[in-house]
Each structure stands twice: as C-alpha cells, then as structure tokens.
Amino acid sequence: MSPNNAGSMRSLKVGGIAPFTATDYPGKLAAVIFVQGCPWRCGYCHNPHLQSRTGEGAVPWPQIMQLLERRVGLIDAVVFSGGEATTDSMLGDAIRAVRELGFSIGLHTAGAYPNRLAALLPLLDWVGFDIKAPFDGYHRVTSVGDSWRQAHNSARLILASGIPYEFRTTIHPSLLGEEDILSLAQTLQHMEVRNYALQLFRAQGCADAGLKAVSTAGYPGKALLEQIAAMFAQFTFRSA
Ligand code: SF4
C-alpha cells in the first residue's frame, strides 16, 4: 500500500511514538510506534495507559506516516510496540506501508495473539518477545488464566520462523523467585532459544504501588546470572 493511502488506515490505534531510539532494535536507530490495546494486565506494565483502546487513537495514523517520511535516511528501522501491538487487526497493513518507506521492521510482542502473529511474521525483520514466567505460573504475572497457552504457541512460531529475535523476561522478586527464573531459563534452553535477556523491573511508569515498594537490591544473585548466561549463545542482563 502506498504511503499516500495512509489515510485509509485510520483504525490503527496509536497511543504515541518515540521518533528516535538506539535501544529498541538491536544495532539500528529506530522509531517506536506504541499501539493501543492489550488483553493482559501485568502489574509491572510500563504503559498501563495503553492497555485500553480509545475511539480514534491518540495520534492519527496519517500523522505517523508523515513523521516517518521525514525520518527516511535518518533512522534504519521502525518498531511496533504497545500495549500489545498484535491486538490491532490493522497492524499488518500498517507494517506494509512502513516497509514501503524502506525501513526494517521490528515487533515487540508478548504473543497474546499467536494466529495474528503467524500472519505478521513474514513481514518482520526482528522480534522482541516478552516471555513472562514459567508457563505453569503465567497467570501470576498476566492476571489471565490461559495466557501461557498463547505465549507458548507464539514462542514456537517465532523460533520456527528463522527471524532474528530476543526473548526477554522482566523480573521482580514478588513475581518471580530465583527458582522461577531458573525454571523458565531451563524451559527456554530446552526450546532451543539462543538469545535471551533478563530485565530488572523498573518503577518508571508502573502503576502498582505494591511492586514499587519492594526493594530489588541483590536480586537476582550473581551466581544465578552466571548459571543462566552459560545456557544461551547470547545472554544479556539489564539492570534498572
Ligand atoms: S503484556 Fe505488556 S502491554 Fe500488556 S499488560 Fe503486560 S506489560 Fe503491559
């Protein structure tokens, strides 16, 4: 679809855009588009204002395309994030329009809609996949009973696609003990995940006072991080 047709894609509901970031797509300068909507309710969510969808979205899609047209030659990639970007059924058309501008396409997803993800994967150059918890404890993080099933299916789709990816887990001591983190890492190793990251909870943007009140000092322990680092071809720990 030509960018000139961007006005026909009003229904992609965008909550905001970060026009320039060096940290959201590995090795590339990128813009990040934050799509509204998410079916899950993680306590540590950094963007709880994006969980709900508003009538027209906060930023009209044609405005997003105009901004991206001005970024051609200045950035390399566009990352669709959220919220859960795959909530929006117009995401595929939006990605195709952005691809026509010549950008690489990244997707941040927690995999809540595996069928939609399967259709989107051929359009993507990189996926950042949020894996929340060991599958038998997924609901403790997402507050949704069968969310593990969607996450499991999406993880398998990403791994089978051959598309470059990073699996990453946000960790908080009230949600994931060290034994949970190790159990998850072992599951991912068994699934032949090669690129994994742990991200320490950040209070910025989080609306859960209980999580923000808990100290993360000394968590996770150095020995655990070393053990997990040895399990993956690439491993990253991001502290707060
Ligand atoms: S899946 Fe992501 S966007 Fe949705 S509630 Fe959890 S952290 Fe927030």
Short mmCIF file of C-alpha atoms and ligand atoms in Angstrom, two decimals:
data_model
loop_
_atom_site.label_atom_id
_atom_site.label_comp_id
_atom_site.label_asym_id
_atom_site.label_seq_id
_atom_site.Cartn_x
_atom_site.Cartn_y
_atom_site.Cartn_z
CA MET A 1 0.00 0.00 0.00
CA SER A 2 1.35 3.39 -0.89
CA PRO A 3 2.08 5.78 1.95
CA ASN A 4 -0.26 8.10 0.06
CA ASN A 5 -3.06 5.76 1.04
CA ALA A 6 -2.17 6.12 4.70
CA GLY A 7 -5.40 7.96 5.42
CA SER A 8 -7.33 4.74 4.80
CA MET A 9 -5.63 3.16 7.82
CA ARG A 10 -7.12 5.42 10.44
CA SER A 11 -8.12 2.45 12.53
CA LEU A 12 -4.58 1.54 13.60
CA LYS A 13 -4.88 2.98 17.07
CA VAL A 14 -1.61 4.57 18.05
CA GLY A 15 -1.06 5.81 21.58
CA GLY A 16 2.24 7.54 20.90
CA ILE A 17 5.56 7.48 19.06
CA ALA A 18 9.20 7.72 20.10
CA PRO A 19 10.77 9.24 16.97
CA PHE A 20 14.37 8.27 17.72
CA THR A 21 15.81 5.49 19.87
CA ALA A 22 19.01 3.48 19.82
CA THR A 23 17.86 0.83 22.30
CA ASP A 24 14.70 -0.75 20.89
CA TYR A 25 16.07 -2.55 17.81
CA PRO A 26 19.48 -4.20 18.13
CA GLY A 27 22.14 -2.32 16.19
CA LYS A 28 19.75 0.07 14.47
CA LEU A 29 18.44 3.57 15.04
CA ALA A 30 14.69 3.31 15.19
CA ALA A 31 11.36 4.97 15.81
CA VAL A 32 8.92 3.15 18.09
CA ILE A 33 5.18 3.22 17.49
CA PHE A 34 3.11 2.40 20.57
CA VAL A 35 -0.13 0.70 19.56
CA GLN A 36 -3.12 0.82 21.91
CA GLY A 37 -4.68 -2.23 23.50
CA CYS A 38 -3.64 -5.28 25.49
CA PRO A 39 -5.71 -8.21 26.81
CA TRP A 40 -3.36 -8.86 29.73
CA ARG A 41 -2.82 -6.93 32.96
CA CYS A 42 0.75 -7.30 34.18
CA GLY A 43 1.31 -5.40 37.42
CA TYR A 44 4.68 -4.11 36.25
CA CYS A 45 3.35 -2.73 32.94
CA HIS A 46 5.24 0.43 31.99
CA ASN A 47 2.45 1.64 29.72
CA PRO A 48 -0.84 0.94 31.55
CA HIS A 49 -2.40 3.91 29.74
CA LEU A 50 -2.00 1.88 26.52
CA GLN A 51 -3.90 -1.17 27.77
CA SER A 52 -7.25 0.30 26.69
CA ARG A 53 -8.16 1.41 23.19
CA THR A 54 -9.71 4.82 22.59
CA GLY A 55 -12.12 5.79 19.82
CA GLU A 56 -9.65 7.14 17.28
CA GLY A 57 -6.32 6.50 18.96
CA ALA A 58 -4.22 9.32 20.40
CA VAL A 59 -2.15 10.01 17.26
CA PRO A 60 -3.79 9.81 13.79
CA TRP A 61 -2.08 7.28 11.51
CA PRO A 62 -1.50 9.78 8.65
CA GLN A 63 0.45 11.91 11.12
CA ILE A 64 2.63 8.90 11.95
CA MET A 65 3.34 8.27 8.25
CA GLN A 66 4.23 11.91 7.67
CA LEU A 67 6.68 11.81 10.55
CA LEU A 68 8.24 8.58 9.25
CA GLU A 69 8.57 10.00 5.72
CA ARG A 70 10.65 12.81 7.23
CA ARG A 71 12.83 10.20 9.01
CA VAL A 72 13.84 8.36 5.82
CA GLY A 73 17.64 8.36 5.73
CA LEU A 74 17.88 9.35 9.39
CA ILE A 75 16.75 6.11 11.03
CA ASP A 76 17.02 2.50 9.93
CA ALA A 77 14.03 0.78 11.50
CA VAL A 78 10.53 1.15 12.89
CA VAL A 79 9.45 -0.92 15.87
CA PHE A 80 5.78 -1.61 16.57
CA SER A 81 5.26 -1.87 20.31
CA GLY A 82 2.47 -1.30 22.80
CA GLY A 83 0.42 -2.24 24.65
CA GLU A 84 0.25 -5.45 22.68
CA ALA A 85 0.57 -4.34 19.06
CA THR A 86 -0.98 -7.52 17.66
CA THR A 87 -4.26 -6.54 19.37
CA ASP A 88 -4.89 -4.25 16.40
CA SER A 89 -6.13 -6.06 13.29
CA MET A 90 -4.79 -3.20 11.11
CA LEU A 91 -1.21 -3.86 12.16
CA GLY A 92 -0.34 -5.84 9.02
CA ASP A 93 -1.42 -3.03 6.70
CA ALA A 94 0.47 -0.50 8.80
CA ILE A 95 3.63 -2.60 8.66
CA ARG A 96 3.36 -2.97 4.88
CA ALA A 97 3.02 0.81 4.48
CA VAL A 98 6.07 1.44 6.66
CA ARG A 99 8.10 -1.21 4.83
CA GLU A 100 7.47 0.67 1.58
CA LEU A 101 9.41 3.58 3.05
CA GLY A 102 12.43 1.27 3.23
CA PHE A 103 12.62 0.72 6.99
CA SER A 104 13.45 -2.56 8.69
CA ILE A 105 10.53 -3.66 10.85
CA GLY A 106 10.71 -4.77 14.46
CA LEU A 107 7.88 -6.00 16.69
CA HIS A 108 7.70 -6.02 20.46
CA THR A 109 5.12 -8.61 21.48
CA ALA A 110 4.11 -10.80 24.38
CA GLY A 111 2.43 -13.19 21.94
CA ALA A 112 -1.14 -12.79 23.12
CA TYR A 113 -2.50 -13.49 19.60
CA PRO A 114 -0.49 -16.31 18.01
CA ASN A 115 -2.70 -16.59 14.92
CA ARG A 116 -2.20 -12.91 14.11
CA LEU A 117 1.49 -13.21 14.87
CA ALA A 118 1.81 -16.09 12.42
CA ALA A 119 0.41 -13.88 9.65
CA LEU A 120 2.71 -11.00 10.58
CA LEU A 121 5.99 -12.89 10.88
CA PRO A 122 6.78 -12.85 7.13
CA LEU A 123 6.66 -9.03 7.31
CA LEU A 124 9.14 -8.72 10.19
CA ASP A 125 12.91 -8.39 10.39
CA TRP A 126 13.27 -8.74 14.16
CA VAL A 127 11.08 -9.71 17.13
CA GLY A 128 11.48 -8.82 20.80
CA PHE A 129 9.40 -11.44 22.59
CA ASP A 130 8.35 -10.86 26.21
CA ILE A 131 8.26 -14.22 27.94
CA LYS A 132 6.66 -13.53 31.29
CA ALA A 133 7.13 -16.52 33.57
CA PRO A 134 7.36 -20.31 33.66
CA PHE A 135 4.31 -21.48 31.72
CA ASP A 136 2.65 -23.00 34.82
CA GLY A 137 2.81 -19.63 36.58
CA TYR A 138 1.98 -17.27 33.71
CA HIS A 139 -1.26 -16.02 35.24
CA ARG A 140 0.62 -14.72 38.28
CA VAL A 141 2.14 -12.07 36.02
CA THR A 142 -0.56 -11.50 33.38
CA SER A 143 -3.65 -11.96 35.60
CA VAL A 144 -5.17 -14.03 32.76
CA GLY A 145 -5.64 -17.75 33.35
CA ASP A 146 -4.75 -19.30 30.00
CA SER A 147 -2.28 -16.66 28.80
CA TRP A 148 0.50 -19.26 28.96
CA ARG A 149 -1.07 -21.09 26.05
CA GLN A 150 -0.90 -18.10 23.70
CA ALA A 151 2.63 -17.30 24.84
CA HIS A 152 3.76 -20.88 24.28
CA ASN A 153 2.28 -21.01 20.79
CA SER A 154 3.80 -17.64 19.88
CA ALA A 155 7.22 -18.65 21.18
CA ARG A 156 7.19 -21.73 18.97
CA LEU A 157 6.12 -19.69 15.93
CA ILE A 158 8.95 -17.20 16.41
CA LEU A 159 11.56 -19.90 16.86
CA ALA A 160 10.33 -21.79 13.78
CA SER A 161 10.27 -18.65 11.63
CA GLY A 162 14.03 -18.15 11.49
CA ILE A 163 13.58 -14.42 12.09
CA PRO A 164 16.16 -12.83 14.41
CA TYR A 165 14.74 -12.41 17.90
CA GLU A 166 15.39 -11.73 21.52
CA PHE A 167 13.37 -13.48 24.21
CA ARG A 168 13.32 -11.34 27.34
CA THR A 169 11.82 -11.53 30.80
CA THR A 170 11.08 -8.67 33.17
CA ILE A 171 11.85 -9.86 36.69
CA HIS A 172 10.56 -8.66 40.06
CA PRO A 173 11.16 -10.54 43.32
CA SER A 174 7.44 -10.54 44.22
CA LEU A 175 6.53 -12.18 40.90
CA LEU A 176 9.48 -14.43 40.08
CA GLY A 177 11.71 -16.02 42.68
CA GLU A 178 15.17 -17.19 41.65
CA GLU A 179 13.86 -20.75 41.28
CA ASP A 180 11.19 -19.46 38.86
CA ILE A 181 13.79 -17.61 36.81
CA LEU A 182 15.96 -20.71 36.59
CA SER A 183 12.99 -22.90 35.71
CA LEU A 184 11.99 -20.56 32.90
CA ALA A 185 15.56 -20.39 31.59
CA GLN A 186 15.72 -24.19 31.55
CA THR A 187 12.46 -24.36 29.61
CA LEU A 188 13.75 -21.86 27.07
CA GLN A 189 17.03 -23.72 26.74
CA HIS A 190 15.04 -26.89 26.08
CA MET A 191 13.10 -25.00 23.38
CA GLU A 192 16.47 -24.08 21.82
CA VAL A 193 16.17 -20.35 22.43
CA ARG A 194 19.57 -18.85 21.66
CA ASN A 195 19.20 -15.17 22.54
CA TYR A 196 17.80 -14.37 25.98
CA ALA A 197 17.72 -11.32 28.24
CA LEU A 198 16.63 -10.65 31.80
CA GLN A 199 15.41 -7.15 32.55
CA LEU A 200 15.15 -5.95 36.13
CA PHE A 201 11.82 -4.32 36.98
CA ARG A 202 11.81 -0.54 36.57
CA ALA A 203 9.38 1.53 38.62
CA GLN A 204 9.03 4.18 35.92
CA GLY A 205 5.51 4.11 34.51
CA CYS A 206 4.38 1.25 36.79
CA ALA A 207 1.02 1.85 38.46
CA ASP A 208 1.35 -0.93 41.07
CA ALA A 209 2.36 0.65 44.39
CA GLY A 210 2.99 -2.77 45.94
CA LEU A 211 5.58 -3.74 43.34
CA LYS A 212 7.23 -0.33 43.53
CA ALA A 213 7.58 -0.62 47.31
CA VAL A 214 9.68 -3.80 47.17
CA SER A 215 13.46 -3.48 47.07
CA THR A 216 15.27 -5.31 44.26
CA ALA A 217 18.69 -4.96 45.92
CA GLY A 218 20.78 -8.10 45.44
CA TYR A 219 18.20 -9.64 43.10
CA PRO A 220 18.84 -11.73 41.17
CA GLY A 221 22.03 -13.16 42.61
CA LYS A 222 25.29 -13.14 40.66
CA ALA A 223 25.57 -16.94 40.75
CA LEU A 224 22.15 -17.33 39.11
CA LEU A 225 23.02 -14.84 36.38
CA GLU A 226 26.25 -16.69 35.65
CA GLN A 227 24.41 -20.01 35.53
CA ILE A 228 21.82 -18.67 33.10
CA ALA A 229 24.40 -16.86 30.95
CA ALA A 230 26.08 -20.21 30.31
CA MET A 231 22.82 -21.68 29.00
CA PHE A 232 22.42 -19.40 25.96
CA ALA A 233 24.54 -18.43 22.97
CA GLN A 234 23.70 -14.79 23.77
CA PHE A 235 22.59 -13.55 27.17
CA THR A 236 22.05 -10.02 28.46
CA PHE A 237 21.17 -8.75 31.92
CA ARG A 238 19.66 -5.28 32.03
CA SER A 239 19.69 -3.77 35.48
CA ALA A 240 17.41 -0.89 36.40
S1 SF4 B 1 1.55 -7.71 28.11
FE1 SF4 B 1 2.83 -5.85 28.03
S2 SF4 B 1 1.41 -4.19 27.49
FE2 SF4 B 1 0.17 -5.93 28.21
S3 SF4 B 1 -0.18 -5.54 30.39
FE3 SF4 B 1 1.63 -6.88 30.19
S4 SF4 B 1 3.40 -5.47 30.16
FE4 SF4 B 1 1.55 -4.23 29.73
#
